[in-house]
Amino acid sequence: MNATSDSLWFPYKASTVASQVDNIYFFIAAVTVFFTVFIGALSLYFAFRYKRRSANEQGKPIHGNHILEILWVVVPTIIVLVIFFWGAVVFFQIKQTPKGALEFYGVGKQWMWKFQHPSGQREINDLHVPTGKPIQMTLTSEDVIHSFYVPAFRVKMDVLPGRYTSVWFEATRPGEYHLFCAEYCGTKHSQMIGKVIVMTPEDYAAWLKGAEGAAVAAAPAQTQTPAESGKRLFEEFRCNTCHTAVATALGPALDGVFGSTVELVTGEKIVANDEYVRESILYPQAKVIKGFAPVMPTFKTQLSEEQLMQIVAYLKTLGGSGEKVQA
Ligand code: CUA
């Protein structure tokens, strides 16, 4: 057996949750096989055992059996509850990004994947990641619904236009693994295939350095982190003329806003998360902060999804919850 194959039946296990997902799968499969064989065998046995032996043979009347009835209610109930709670525990673990995860960004597009590393490096259809570090993918789409699926990590997440979704994984074993689009997204859906290249942290660091070295000659944006690009865009689009801390400012100052609860003109209170920031850039009138007039123009036609993510990444560094950008 080679290094990239764990078993005959399953894709390689290359993330921290892979075994847990497989265990539940095996349990459900085992329960299914057991009852299929058990019921099938009993049916056959009873068919022979209680076969009508003469033309005038009469069946014995049966008036129920309490023990049997209790058993067939209680046993399946326990089994499905085990599946439910076990599944829920693993589900919540897969849903909750651990603290300190590396933040990667991904954009799906007919028919390719575009990725950006926390250090700013960009890739198309390839995604290099280190082992031993939780990695959070913030995902969106430029056109239709796609789905980010890495079988070896046992993670799958819908990638939706106009919305951010996120998924995390921690790779455990260096190697190359398939990245699929798991949502039918047009004629070339089946060709929307990428590779996740898992490296040791040392190899990853060396790769980043090499990749950065190669990118120096290219566009300056290539060497900037998403947050740095976002800061540049923030200044380029003159967001800072209105979003300042002076009393007469037309827009709210954004220091410490990300991740905090803000009050709207309607009196409603919401958390200023990435979804809210994105909406406020594209549809500024949708949720106006209390104390301000709805005067901001939309930037809908001027910013790409990648640029929006970069601005979100920058505002995150200004917020209370995000880590500070290293300038
Ligand atoms: Cu993208 Cu299927």
PDB file of C-alpha atoms in Angstrom, residues 7-291:
ATOM      1  CA  SER A   7      -7.778   1.618   2.595  1.00  0.00           C
ATOM      2  CA  LEU A   8      -9.459  -0.008  -0.327  1.00  0.00           C
ATOM      3  CA  TRP A   9     -12.773   1.695   0.363  1.00  0.00           C
ATOM      4  CA  PHE A  10     -12.018   5.191   1.510  1.00  0.00           C
ATOM      5  CA  PRO A  11     -10.055   8.246   0.405  1.00  0.00           C
ATOM      6  CA  TYR A  12      -6.897   8.878   2.424  1.00  0.00           C
ATOM      7  CA  LYS A  13      -7.337  10.367   5.840  1.00  0.00           C
ATOM      8  CA  ALA A  14      -5.404  13.616   5.842  1.00  0.00           C
ATOM      9  CA  SER A  15      -7.121  15.811   8.432  1.00  0.00           C
ATOM     10  CA  THR A  16      -7.810  15.746  12.141  1.00  0.00           C
ATOM     11  CA  VAL A  17     -11.528  15.055  11.671  1.00  0.00           C
ATOM     12  CA  ALA A  18     -11.199  12.378   8.982  1.00  0.00           C
ATOM     13  CA  SER A  19     -11.126   9.390  11.363  1.00  0.00           C
ATOM     14  CA  GLN A  20     -14.075  10.688  13.352  1.00  0.00           C
ATOM     15  CA  VAL A  21     -16.202  11.156  10.252  1.00  0.00           C
ATOM     16  CA  ASP A  22     -15.222   7.683   9.047  1.00  0.00           C
ATOM     17  CA  ASN A  23     -16.036   6.108  12.421  1.00  0.00           C
ATOM     18  CA  ILE A  24     -19.594   7.424  12.309  1.00  0.00           C
ATOM     19  CA  TYR A  25     -19.897   6.271   8.739  1.00  0.00           C
ATOM     20  CA  PHE A  26     -18.658   2.799   9.672  1.00  0.00           C
ATOM     21  CA  PHE A  27     -21.013   2.627  12.627  1.00  0.00           C
ATOM     22  CA  ILE A  28     -24.037   3.528  10.489  1.00  0.00           C
ATOM     23  CA  ALA A  29     -22.912   1.093   7.798  1.00  0.00           C
ATOM     24  CA  ALA A  30     -22.419  -1.667  10.396  1.00  0.00           C
ATOM     25  CA  VAL A  31     -25.883  -1.094  11.921  1.00  0.00           C
ATOM     26  CA  THR A  32     -27.418  -1.133   8.439  1.00  0.00           C
ATOM     27  CA  VAL A  33     -25.641  -4.326   7.411  1.00  0.00           C
ATOM     28  CA  PHE A  34     -26.469  -6.027  10.701  1.00  0.00           C
ATOM     29  CA  PHE A  35     -30.212  -5.351  10.462  1.00  0.00           C
ATOM     30  CA  THR A  36     -30.353  -6.131   6.750  1.00  0.00           C
ATOM     31  CA  VAL A  37     -28.752  -9.525   7.320  1.00  0.00           C
ATOM     32  CA  PHE A  38     -30.685 -10.140  10.564  1.00  0.00           C
ATOM     33  CA  ILE A  39     -34.110  -9.366   9.066  1.00  0.00           C
ATOM     34  CA  GLY A  40     -33.332 -11.130   5.797  1.00  0.00           C
ATOM     35  CA  ALA A  41     -32.149 -14.266   7.592  1.00  0.00           C
ATOM     36  CA  LEU A  42     -35.160 -14.296   9.943  1.00  0.00           C
ATOM     37  CA  SER A  43     -37.560 -13.878   7.007  1.00  0.00           C
ATOM     38  CA  LEU A  44     -36.032 -16.877   5.273  1.00  0.00           C
ATOM     39  CA  TYR A  45     -35.972 -18.931   8.468  1.00  0.00           C
ATOM     40  CA  PHE A  46     -39.618 -18.145   9.293  1.00  0.00           C
ATOM     41  CA  ALA A  47     -40.695 -18.858   5.719  1.00  0.00           C
ATOM     42  CA  PHE A  48     -39.403 -22.410   6.069  1.00  0.00           C
ATOM     43  CA  ARG A  49     -40.154 -22.904   9.748  1.00  0.00           C
ATOM     44  CA  TYR A  50     -43.805 -21.818   9.547  1.00  0.00           C
ATOM     45  CA  LYS A  51     -44.570 -23.024   6.059  1.00  0.00           C
ATOM     46  CA  ARG A  52     -48.104 -24.290   5.550  1.00  0.00           C
ATOM     47  CA  ARG A  53     -47.723 -28.032   5.564  1.00  0.00           C
ATOM     48  CA  SER A  54     -51.201 -29.253   4.606  1.00  0.00           C
ATOM     49  CA  ALA A  55     -54.082 -27.653   2.714  1.00  0.00           C
ATOM     50  CA  ASN A  56     -56.319 -27.431   5.785  1.00  0.00           C
ATOM     51  CA  GLU A  57     -53.680 -26.294   8.305  1.00  0.00           C
ATOM     52  CA  GLN A  58     -54.858 -23.325  10.424  1.00  0.00           C
ATOM     53  CA  GLY A  59     -52.513 -20.620  11.803  1.00  0.00           C
ATOM     54  CA  LYS A  60     -52.400 -20.054  15.566  1.00  0.00           C
ATOM     55  CA  PRO A  61     -54.001 -16.745  16.582  1.00  0.00           C
ATOM     56  CA  ILE A  62     -51.429 -14.295  18.090  1.00  0.00           C
ATOM     57  CA  HIS A  63     -52.514 -11.556  20.521  1.00  0.00           C
ATOM     58  CA  GLY A  64     -49.275  -9.595  20.794  1.00  0.00           C
ATOM     59  CA  ASN A  65     -46.094  -9.847  22.772  1.00  0.00           C
ATOM     60  CA  HIS A  66     -45.201  -7.018  25.141  1.00  0.00           C
ATOM     61  CA  ILE A  67     -41.525  -7.873  25.479  1.00  0.00           C
ATOM     62  CA  LEU A  68     -41.080  -7.966  21.732  1.00  0.00           C
ATOM     63  CA  GLU A  69     -42.933  -4.672  21.235  1.00  0.00           C
ATOM     64  CA  ILE A  70     -40.922  -2.878  23.909  1.00  0.00           C
ATOM     65  CA  LEU A  71     -37.714  -4.200  22.367  1.00  0.00           C
ATOM     66  CA  TRP A  72     -38.479  -3.012  18.860  1.00  0.00           C
ATOM     67  CA  VAL A  73     -39.320   0.457  20.117  1.00  0.00           C
ATOM     68  CA  VAL A  74     -36.503   0.889  22.633  1.00  0.00           C
ATOM     69  CA  VAL A  75     -33.584  -0.657  20.727  1.00  0.00           C
ATOM     70  CA  PRO A  76     -33.973   1.396  17.512  1.00  0.00           C
ATOM     71  CA  THR A  77     -34.581   4.546  19.597  1.00  0.00           C
ATOM     72  CA  ILE A  78     -31.297   4.041  21.429  1.00  0.00           C
ATOM     73  CA  ILE A  79     -29.447   3.339  18.190  1.00  0.00           C
ATOM     74  CA  VAL A  80     -30.719   6.454  16.376  1.00  0.00           C
ATOM     75  CA  LEU A  81     -30.062   8.627  19.437  1.00  0.00           C
ATOM     76  CA  VAL A  82     -26.479   7.354  19.540  1.00  0.00           C
ATOM     77  CA  ILE A  83     -26.118   8.273  15.858  1.00  0.00           C
ATOM     78  CA  PHE A  84     -27.702  11.675  16.514  1.00  0.00           C
ATOM     79  CA  PHE A  85     -25.557  12.700  19.484  1.00  0.00           C
ATOM     80  CA  TRP A  86     -22.348  11.258  18.092  1.00  0.00           C
ATOM     81  CA  GLY A  87     -22.998  12.982  14.757  1.00  0.00           C
ATOM     82  CA  ALA A  88     -23.881  16.262  16.488  1.00  0.00           C
ATOM     83  CA  VAL A  89     -20.646  16.285  18.498  1.00  0.00           C
ATOM     84  CA  VAL A  90     -18.512  15.798  15.384  1.00  0.00           C
ATOM     85  CA  PHE A  91     -20.677  18.235  13.410  1.00  0.00           C
ATOM     86  CA  PHE A  92     -20.159  21.014  15.945  1.00  0.00           C
ATOM     87  CA  GLN A  93     -16.451  20.319  15.987  1.00  0.00           C
ATOM     88  CA  ILE A  94     -16.325  20.679  12.202  1.00  0.00           C
ATOM     89  CA  LYS A  95     -18.433  23.852  12.369  1.00  0.00           C
ATOM     90  CA  GLN A  96     -16.423  25.684  15.018  1.00  0.00           C
ATOM     91  CA  THR A  97     -13.175  27.154  13.827  1.00  0.00           C
ATOM     92  CA  PRO A  98     -10.498  26.828  16.514  1.00  0.00           C
ATOM     93  CA  LYS A  99      -8.837  30.015  17.768  1.00  0.00           C
ATOM     94  CA  GLY A 100      -5.667  31.019  16.005  1.00  0.00           C
ATOM     95  CA  ALA A 101      -6.582  29.462  12.674  1.00  0.00           C
ATOM     96  CA  LEU A 102      -4.741  30.718   9.600  1.00  0.00           C
ATOM     97  CA  GLU A 103      -7.164  32.703   7.469  1.00  0.00           C
ATOM     98  CA  PHE A 104      -7.242  31.772   3.822  1.00  0.00           C
ATOM     99  CA  TYR A 105      -9.620  33.239   1.257  1.00  0.00           C
ATOM    100  CA  GLY A 106     -11.171  31.379  -1.651  1.00  0.00           C
ATOM    101  CA  VAL A 107     -13.321  32.523  -4.554  1.00  0.00           C
ATOM    102  CA  GLY A 108     -15.141  30.091  -6.830  1.00  0.00           C
ATOM    103  CA  LYS A 109     -15.745  31.070 -10.413  1.00  0.00           C
ATOM    104  CA  GLN A 110     -16.928  29.207 -13.505  1.00  0.00           C
ATOM    105  CA  TRP A 111     -14.746  27.108 -13.598  1.00  0.00           C
ATOM    106  CA  MET A 112     -11.815  27.644 -11.311  1.00  0.00           C
ATOM    107  CA  TRP A 113     -10.753  28.209  -7.716  1.00  0.00           C
ATOM    108  CA  LYS A 114      -8.832  31.304  -6.689  1.00  0.00           C
ATOM    109  CA  PHE A 115      -7.076  31.313  -3.329  1.00  0.00           C
ATOM    110  CA  GLN A 116      -5.193  33.815  -1.264  1.00  0.00           C
ATOM    111  CA  HIS A 117      -2.891  32.964   1.625  1.00  0.00           C
ATOM    112  CA  PRO A 118      -2.740  35.000   4.866  1.00  0.00           C
ATOM    113  CA  SER A 119       0.682  36.187   3.679  1.00  0.00           C
ATOM    114  CA  GLY A 120      -0.819  37.459   0.427  1.00  0.00           C
ATOM    115  CA  GLN A 121       0.309  34.760  -1.996  1.00  0.00           C
ATOM    116  CA  ARG A 122      -2.298  33.885  -4.611  1.00  0.00           C
ATOM    117  CA  GLU A 123      -2.956  30.638  -6.395  1.00  0.00           C
ATOM    118  CA  ILE A 124      -5.386  29.266  -8.939  1.00  0.00           C
ATOM    119  CA  ASN A 125      -6.677  25.703  -8.554  1.00  0.00           C
ATOM    120  CA  ASP A 126      -3.727  24.807  -6.312  1.00  0.00           C
ATOM    121  CA  LEU A 127      -3.816  25.324  -2.588  1.00  0.00           C
ATOM    122  CA  HIS A 128      -0.645  24.861  -0.554  1.00  0.00           C
ATOM    123  CA  VAL A 129      -1.200  24.433   3.167  1.00  0.00           C
ATOM    124  CA  PRO A 130       0.991  23.424   6.115  1.00  0.00           C
ATOM    125  CA  THR A 131       0.294  20.482   8.406  1.00  0.00           C
ATOM    126  CA  GLY A 132      -0.477  20.867  12.089  1.00  0.00           C
ATOM    127  CA  LYS A 133      -2.213  24.245  11.885  1.00  0.00           C
ATOM    128  CA  PRO A 134      -5.967  24.839  11.707  1.00  0.00           C
ATOM    129  CA  ILE A 135      -6.822  26.569   8.453  1.00  0.00           C
ATOM    130  CA  GLN A 136      -9.965  28.570   7.952  1.00  0.00           C
ATOM    131  CA  MET A 137     -11.247  29.077   4.436  1.00  0.00           C
ATOM    132  CA  THR A 138     -13.527  32.064   3.924  1.00  0.00           C
ATOM    133  CA  LEU A 139     -15.331  31.352   0.685  1.00  0.00           C
ATOM    134  CA  THR A 140     -17.518  33.159  -1.793  1.00  0.00           C
ATOM    135  CA  SER A 141     -18.449  32.919  -5.450  1.00  0.00           C
ATOM    136  CA  GLU A 142     -18.294  35.339  -8.352  1.00  0.00           C
ATOM    137  CA  ASP A 143     -21.168  33.736 -10.222  1.00  0.00           C
ATOM    138  CA  VAL A 144     -23.133  30.611  -9.307  1.00  0.00           C
ATOM    139  CA  ILE A 145     -23.176  28.157  -6.417  1.00  0.00           C
ATOM    140  CA  HIS A 146     -20.060  26.005  -6.160  1.00  0.00           C
ATOM    141  CA  SER A 147     -18.954  23.701  -3.378  1.00  0.00           C
ATOM    142  CA  PHE A 148     -15.501  23.346  -1.840  1.00  0.00           C
ATOM    143  CA  TYR A 149     -14.870  19.652  -1.293  1.00  0.00           C
ATOM    144  CA  VAL A 150     -11.688  17.903  -0.174  1.00  0.00           C
ATOM    145  CA  PRO A 151     -12.504  14.218   0.340  1.00  0.00           C
ATOM    146  CA  ALA A 152      -9.223  13.485   2.129  1.00  0.00           C
ATOM    147  CA  PHE A 153     -10.107  16.120   4.757  1.00  0.00           C
ATOM    148  CA  ARG A 154     -13.784  15.035   4.927  1.00  0.00           C
ATOM    149  CA  VAL A 155     -14.933  18.630   4.543  1.00  0.00           C
ATOM    150  CA  LYS A 156     -17.400  20.105   2.106  1.00  0.00           C
ATOM    151  CA  MET A 157     -18.828  23.613   2.062  1.00  0.00           C
ATOM    152  CA  ASP A 158     -21.157  25.421  -0.304  1.00  0.00           C
ATOM    153  CA  VAL A 159     -19.635  28.469  -1.977  1.00  0.00           C
ATOM    154  CA  LEU A 160     -22.373  31.013  -2.603  1.00  0.00           C
ATOM    155  CA  PRO A 161     -22.555  34.222  -4.605  1.00  0.00           C
ATOM    156  CA  GLY A 162     -23.303  37.236  -2.402  1.00  0.00           C
ATOM    157  CA  ARG A 163     -22.432  35.479   0.817  1.00  0.00           C
ATOM    158  CA  TYR A 164     -19.474  34.305   2.868  1.00  0.00           C
ATOM    159  CA  THR A 165     -19.260  30.761   4.059  1.00  0.00           C
ATOM    160  CA  SER A 166     -16.420  29.285   5.996  1.00  0.00           C
ATOM    161  CA  VAL A 167     -14.938  25.901   6.681  1.00  0.00           C
ATOM    162  CA  TRP A 168     -11.843  24.825   8.568  1.00  0.00           C
ATOM    163  CA  PHE A 169      -9.530  21.850   8.549  1.00  0.00           C
ATOM    164  CA  GLU A 170      -6.195  20.821   9.962  1.00  0.00           C
ATOM    165  CA  ALA A 171      -4.120  18.764   7.571  1.00  0.00           C
ATOM    166  CA  THR A 172      -2.177  15.940   9.166  1.00  0.00           C
ATOM    167  CA  ARG A 173      -0.183  14.386   6.381  1.00  0.00           C
ATOM    168  CA  PRO A 174       1.909  15.879   3.580  1.00  0.00           C
ATOM    169  CA  GLY A 175       0.806  14.899   0.098  1.00  0.00           C
ATOM    170  CA  GLU A 176      -1.394  15.937  -2.792  1.00  0.00           C
ATOM    171  CA  TYR A 177      -5.128  15.631  -2.437  1.00  0.00           C
ATOM    172  CA  HIS A 178      -8.086  16.222  -4.721  1.00  0.00           C
ATOM    173  CA  LEU A 179     -10.101  19.395  -4.503  1.00  0.00           C
ATOM    174  CA  PHE A 180     -13.481  19.078  -6.141  1.00  0.00           C
ATOM    175  CA  CYS A 181     -16.390  21.358  -6.859  1.00  0.00           C
ATOM    176  CA  ALA A 182     -19.298  19.376  -5.446  1.00  0.00           C
ATOM    177  CA  GLU A 183     -22.173  21.430  -6.818  1.00  0.00           C
ATOM    178  CA  TYR A 184     -23.271  21.259 -10.422  1.00  0.00           C
ATOM    179  CA  CYS A 185     -22.286  24.699 -11.701  1.00  0.00           C
ATOM    180  CA  GLY A 186     -22.464  24.566 -15.487  1.00  0.00           C
ATOM    181  CA  THR A 187     -21.052  22.710 -18.457  1.00  0.00           C
ATOM    182  CA  LYS A 188     -17.491  22.485 -17.139  1.00  0.00           C
ATOM    183  CA  HIS A 189     -18.402  21.645 -13.553  1.00  0.00           C
ATOM    184  CA  SER A 190     -16.616  18.309 -13.849  1.00  0.00           C
ATOM    185  CA  GLN A 191     -13.421  20.132 -14.809  1.00  0.00           C
ATOM    186  CA  MET A 192     -13.511  22.473 -11.825  1.00  0.00           C
ATOM    187  CA  ILE A 193     -10.846  20.401 -10.133  1.00  0.00           C
ATOM    188  CA  GLY A 194      -7.937  21.528  -8.032  1.00  0.00           C
ATOM    189  CA  LYS A 195      -5.213  20.169  -5.811  1.00  0.00           C
ATOM    190  CA  VAL A 196      -4.517  20.688  -2.150  1.00  0.00           C
ATOM    191  CA  ILE A 197      -0.805  20.337  -1.552  1.00  0.00           C
ATOM    192  CA  VAL A 198      -0.126  19.623   2.104  1.00  0.00           C
ATOM    193  CA  MET A 199       3.420  20.376   3.238  1.00  0.00           C
ATOM    194  CA  THR A 200       5.350  20.255   6.481  1.00  0.00           C
ATOM    195  CA  PRO A 201       5.486  23.699   8.138  1.00  0.00           C
ATOM    196  CA  GLU A 202       9.177  24.023   7.119  1.00  0.00           C
ATOM    197  CA  ASP A 203       8.444  23.158   3.487  1.00  0.00           C
ATOM    198  CA  TYR A 204       5.479  25.502   3.492  1.00  0.00           C
ATOM    199  CA  ALA A 205       7.586  28.367   4.830  1.00  0.00           C
ATOM    200  CA  ALA A 206      10.220  27.662   2.176  1.00  0.00           C
ATOM    201  CA  TRP A 207       7.540  27.455  -0.501  1.00  0.00           C
ATOM    202  CA  LEU A 208       6.055  30.789   0.571  1.00  0.00           C
ATOM    203  CA  LYS A 209       9.477  32.396   0.441  1.00  0.00           C
ATOM    204  CA  GLY A 210      10.195  31.009  -3.005  1.00  0.00           C
ATOM    205  CA  ALA A 211       6.760  31.967  -4.226  1.00  0.00           C
ATOM    206  CA  GLU A 212       7.106  35.434  -2.792  1.00  0.00           C
ATOM    207  CA  GLY A 213      10.530  35.835  -4.345  1.00  0.00           C
ATOM    208  CA  ALA A 214       9.056  34.948  -7.709  1.00  0.00           C
ATOM    209  CA  ALA A 215       6.200  37.385  -7.256  1.00  0.00           C
ATOM    210  CA  VAL A 216       8.340  40.417  -6.419  1.00  0.00           C
ATOM    211  CA  ALA A 217       8.736  41.213 -10.103  1.00  0.00           C
ATOM    212  CA  ALA A 218       4.981  40.897 -10.667  1.00  0.00           C
ATOM    213  CA  ALA A 219       2.142  43.099  -9.429  1.00  0.00           C
ATOM    214  CA  PRO A 220       2.733  44.655  -6.003  1.00  0.00           C
ATOM    215  CA  ALA A 221      -0.594  43.250  -4.825  1.00  0.00           C
ATOM    216  CA  GLN A 222       0.934  39.771  -4.945  1.00  0.00           C
ATOM    217  CA  THR A 223       3.240  40.438  -2.052  1.00  0.00           C
ATOM    218  CA  GLN A 224       0.679  42.149   0.129  1.00  0.00           C
ATOM    219  CA  THR A 225      -1.370  40.316   2.687  1.00  0.00           C
ATOM    220  CA  PRO A 226      -5.146  40.467   2.166  1.00  0.00           C
ATOM    221  CA  ALA A 227      -5.346  43.020   5.003  1.00  0.00           C
ATOM    222  CA  GLU A 228      -2.632  45.195   3.457  1.00  0.00           C
ATOM    223  CA  SER A 229      -4.378  45.097   0.082  1.00  0.00           C
ATOM    224  CA  GLY A 230      -7.589  46.011   1.869  1.00  0.00           C
ATOM    225  CA  LYS A 231      -5.937  48.975   3.529  1.00  0.00           C
ATOM    226  CA  ARG A 232      -4.637  50.146   0.159  1.00  0.00           C
ATOM    227  CA  LEU A 233      -8.138  49.816  -1.357  1.00  0.00           C
ATOM    228  CA  PHE A 234      -9.618  51.628   1.642  1.00  0.00           C
ATOM    229  CA  GLU A 235      -7.349  54.564   0.863  1.00  0.00           C
ATOM    230  CA  GLU A 236      -7.635  54.288  -2.919  1.00  0.00           C
ATOM    231  CA  PHE A 237     -11.420  54.464  -2.806  1.00  0.00           C
ATOM    232  CA  ARG A 238     -11.200  57.287  -0.271  1.00  0.00           C
ATOM    233  CA  CYS A 239     -13.244  55.441   2.327  1.00  0.00           C
ATOM    234  CA  ASN A 240     -11.138  57.230   4.931  1.00  0.00           C
ATOM    235  CA  THR A 241     -12.504  60.670   4.005  1.00  0.00           C
ATOM    236  CA  CYS A 242     -15.892  59.802   5.524  1.00  0.00           C
ATOM    237  CA  HIS A 243     -14.988  56.993   7.908  1.00  0.00           C
ATOM    238  CA  THR A 244     -12.919  59.021  10.344  1.00  0.00           C
ATOM    239  CA  ALA A 245     -13.107  59.784  14.030  1.00  0.00           C
ATOM    240  CA  VAL A 246     -13.886  63.508  13.667  1.00  0.00           C
ATOM    241  CA  ALA A 247     -17.254  64.698  14.966  1.00  0.00           C
ATOM    242  CA  THR A 248     -18.444  65.982  11.591  1.00  0.00           C
ATOM    243  CA  ALA A 249     -17.595  62.760   9.745  1.00  0.00           C
ATOM    244  CA  LEU A 250     -20.236  61.500   7.324  1.00  0.00           C
ATOM    245  CA  GLY A 251     -19.659  57.882   8.279  1.00  0.00           C
ATOM    246  CA  PRO A 252     -18.828  56.027  11.473  1.00  0.00           C
ATOM    247  CA  ALA A 253     -15.166  55.574  12.345  1.00  0.00           C
ATOM    248  CA  LEU A 254     -14.274  51.928  11.905  1.00  0.00           C
ATOM    249  CA  ASP A 255     -11.690  51.426  14.641  1.00  0.00           C
ATOM    250  CA  GLY A 256     -12.768  48.648  16.951  1.00  0.00           C
ATOM    251  CA  VAL A 257     -16.042  48.172  15.070  1.00  0.00           C
ATOM    252  CA  PHE A 258     -15.488  44.777  13.507  1.00  0.00           C
ATOM    253  CA  GLY A 259     -16.913  42.032  15.680  1.00  0.00           C
ATOM    254  CA  SER A 260     -18.708  44.491  17.965  1.00  0.00           C
ATOM    255  CA  THR A 261     -22.427  45.092  18.299  1.00  0.00           C
ATOM    256  CA  VAL A 262     -23.672  48.189  16.488  1.00  0.00           C
ATOM    257  CA  GLU A 263     -26.990  49.996  16.654  1.00  0.00           C
ATOM    258  CA  LEU A 264     -28.845  50.834  13.465  1.00  0.00           C
ATOM    259  CA  VAL A 265     -31.142  53.787  12.701  1.00  0.00           C
ATOM    260  CA  THR A 266     -34.026  51.365  13.143  1.00  0.00           C
ATOM    261  CA  GLY A 267     -32.912  50.734  16.731  1.00  0.00           C
ATOM    262  CA  GLU A 268     -31.999  47.166  15.825  1.00  0.00           C
ATOM    263  CA  LYS A 269     -28.698  45.884  17.196  1.00  0.00           C
ATOM    264  CA  ILE A 270     -26.504  43.627  15.104  1.00  0.00           C
ATOM    265  CA  VAL A 271     -22.977  42.260  15.155  1.00  0.00           C
ATOM    266  CA  ALA A 272     -20.707  43.906  12.598  1.00  0.00           C
ATOM    267  CA  ASN A 273     -19.329  40.743  10.994  1.00  0.00           C
ATOM    268  CA  ASP A 274     -17.871  40.122   7.541  1.00  0.00           C
ATOM    269  CA  GLU A 275     -21.341  39.615   6.079  1.00  0.00           C
ATOM    270  CA  TYR A 276     -22.453  43.007   7.401  1.00  0.00           C
ATOM    271  CA  VAL A 277     -19.348  44.809   6.140  1.00  0.00           C
ATOM    272  CA  ARG A 278     -19.774  43.303   2.689  1.00  0.00           C
ATOM    273  CA  GLU A 279     -23.431  44.284   2.567  1.00  0.00           C
ATOM    274  CA  SER A 280     -22.674  47.818   3.715  1.00  0.00           C
ATOM    275  CA  ILE A 281     -20.128  48.309   0.918  1.00  0.00           C
ATOM    276  CA  LEU A 282     -22.452  46.964  -1.781  1.00  0.00           C
ATOM    277  CA  TYR A 283     -25.794  48.149  -0.385  1.00  0.00           C
ATOM    278  CA  PRO A 284     -24.948  51.035   1.948  1.00  0.00           C
ATOM    279  CA  GLN A 285     -28.614  51.922   2.548  1.00  0.00           C
ATOM    280  CA  ALA A 286     -29.530  48.465   3.819  1.00  0.00           C
ATOM    281  CA  LYS A 287     -28.351  48.864   7.417  1.00  0.00           C
ATOM    282  CA  VAL A 288     -27.365  52.411   8.351  1.00  0.00           C
ATOM    283  CA  ILE A 289     -25.662  53.016  11.698  1.00  0.00           C
ATOM    284  CA  LYS A 290     -27.592  55.126  14.178  1.00  0.00           C
ATOM    285  CA  GLY A 291     -26.652  58.811  14.037  1.00  0.00           C
TER     286      GLY A 291
END
